[in-house]
Coordinates of C-alpha atoms in Angstrom, one line a residue:
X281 CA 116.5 106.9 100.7
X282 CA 117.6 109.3 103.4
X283 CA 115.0 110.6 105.6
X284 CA 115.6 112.1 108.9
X285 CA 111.8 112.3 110.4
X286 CA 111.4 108.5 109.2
X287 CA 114.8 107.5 111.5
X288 CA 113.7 109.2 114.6
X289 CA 109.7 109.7 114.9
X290 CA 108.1 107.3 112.1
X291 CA 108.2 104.2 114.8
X292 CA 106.7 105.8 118.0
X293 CA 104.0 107.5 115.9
X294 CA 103.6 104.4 114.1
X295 CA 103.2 102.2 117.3
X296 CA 100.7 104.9 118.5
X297 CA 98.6 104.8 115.7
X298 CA 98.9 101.1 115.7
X299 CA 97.6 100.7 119.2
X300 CA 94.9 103.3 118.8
X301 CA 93.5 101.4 115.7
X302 CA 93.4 98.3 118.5
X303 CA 91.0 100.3 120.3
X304 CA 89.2 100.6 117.5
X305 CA 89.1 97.7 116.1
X306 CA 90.3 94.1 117.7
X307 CA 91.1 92.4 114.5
X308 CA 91.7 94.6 111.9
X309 CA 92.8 92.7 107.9
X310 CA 94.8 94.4 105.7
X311 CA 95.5 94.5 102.0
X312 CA 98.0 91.7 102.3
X313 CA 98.4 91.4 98.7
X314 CA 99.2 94.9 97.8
X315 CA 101.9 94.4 100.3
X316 CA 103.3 91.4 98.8
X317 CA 103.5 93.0 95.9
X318 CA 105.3 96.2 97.1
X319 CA 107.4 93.9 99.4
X320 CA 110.1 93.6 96.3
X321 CA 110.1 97.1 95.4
X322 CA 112.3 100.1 95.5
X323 CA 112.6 101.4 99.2
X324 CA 110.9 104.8 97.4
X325 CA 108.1 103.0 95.7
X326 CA 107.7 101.4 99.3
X327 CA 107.4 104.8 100.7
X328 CA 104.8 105.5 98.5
X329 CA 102.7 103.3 99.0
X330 CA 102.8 103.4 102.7
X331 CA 102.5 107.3 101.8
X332 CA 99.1 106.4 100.2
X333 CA 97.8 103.9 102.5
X334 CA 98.1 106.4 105.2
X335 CA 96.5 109.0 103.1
X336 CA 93.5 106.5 102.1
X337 CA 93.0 105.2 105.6
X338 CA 92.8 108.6 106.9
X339 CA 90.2 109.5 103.8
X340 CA 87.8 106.2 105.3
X341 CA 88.3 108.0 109.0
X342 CA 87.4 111.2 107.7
X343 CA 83.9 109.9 106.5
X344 CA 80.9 109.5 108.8
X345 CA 81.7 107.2 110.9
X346 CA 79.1 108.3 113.6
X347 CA 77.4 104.4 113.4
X348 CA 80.7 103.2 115.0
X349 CA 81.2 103.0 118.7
X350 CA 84.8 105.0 118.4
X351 CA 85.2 107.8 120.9
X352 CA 85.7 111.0 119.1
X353 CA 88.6 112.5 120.6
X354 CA 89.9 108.7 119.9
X355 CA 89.2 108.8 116.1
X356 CA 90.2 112.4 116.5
X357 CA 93.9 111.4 117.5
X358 CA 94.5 108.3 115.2
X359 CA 93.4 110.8 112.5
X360 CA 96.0 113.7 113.6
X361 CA 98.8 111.1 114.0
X362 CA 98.1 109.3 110.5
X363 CA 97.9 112.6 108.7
X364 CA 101.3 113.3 110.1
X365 CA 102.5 110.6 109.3
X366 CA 101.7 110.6 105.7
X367 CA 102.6 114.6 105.3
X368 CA 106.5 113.8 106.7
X369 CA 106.8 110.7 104.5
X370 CA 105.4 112.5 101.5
X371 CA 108.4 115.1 101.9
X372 CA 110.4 112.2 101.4
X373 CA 108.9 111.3 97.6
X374 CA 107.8 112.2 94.3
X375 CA 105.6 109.2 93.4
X376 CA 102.3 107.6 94.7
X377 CA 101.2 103.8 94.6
X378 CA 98.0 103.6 92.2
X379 CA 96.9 100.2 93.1
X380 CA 96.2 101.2 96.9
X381 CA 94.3 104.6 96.0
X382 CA 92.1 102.0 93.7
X383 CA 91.7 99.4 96.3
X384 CA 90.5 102.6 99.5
X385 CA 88.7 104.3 96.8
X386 CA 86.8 101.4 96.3
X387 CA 86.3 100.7 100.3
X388 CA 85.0 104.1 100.2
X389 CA 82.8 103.8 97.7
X390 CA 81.4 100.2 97.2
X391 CA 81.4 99.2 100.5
X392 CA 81.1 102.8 102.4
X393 CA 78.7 104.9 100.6
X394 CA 76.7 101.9 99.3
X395 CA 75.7 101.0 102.5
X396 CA 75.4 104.7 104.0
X397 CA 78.2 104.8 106.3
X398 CA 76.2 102.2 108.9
X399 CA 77.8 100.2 111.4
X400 CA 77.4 97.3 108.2
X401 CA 80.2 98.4 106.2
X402 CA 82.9 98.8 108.9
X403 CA 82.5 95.5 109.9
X404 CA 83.0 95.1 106.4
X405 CA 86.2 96.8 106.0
X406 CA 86.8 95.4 109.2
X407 CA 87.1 92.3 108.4

């Protein structure tokens, strides 16, 4: 899978985004077992589903997240890096990952919009 945005910009913009979700948030847990699962894929389906996670994480950023003690222009930037991120990559497929739109959709909405976007949830999803 041939990609030329991926060889030269994916790695600083993912370090970036990386250390600006440390801001955020000091211990942050991921889906580990989504990754397992994708860890013996095709290199496509795994860009897919980092395609998707970026998309999904930037679809929890974009809700109201005004209960969390994130500086704006902070959430602001992670958001603007992420969604490049994912747009670039996406030129690079044709397929998305189902079981991680399943697994943010249901951040969003059990965890999320149960609790009316408090500081409650995020901890949550933080943790």
């Amino acid at each position: 899978l041939s990609c030329k945005w991926m060889d030269h910009k994916f790695r600083q913009d993912n370090e970036e985004t990386l250390n600006l979700l440390d801001t955020m948030w000091r211990s942050l847990v991921f889906p580990n077992h989504l990754y397992r699962q994708v860890s013996i894929s095709s290199a496509e389906d795994k860009l897919a589903f980092t395609v998707q996670v970026l998309e999904e994480v930037a679809a929890l950023f974009e809700e109201d997240n005004s209960s969390a003690s994130w500086e704006d222009s902070t959430v602001r930037n992670f958001l603007n890096i992420v969604n490049k991120q994912a747009e670039e990559l996406h030129s690079c497929l044709s397929s998305l990952s189902k079981n991680s739109q399943l697994y943010f959709k249901r951040l969003s909405d059990d965890v999320l919009k149960k609790k009316g976007h408090s500081a409650e949830p995020w901890e949550v999803i933080r943790r």
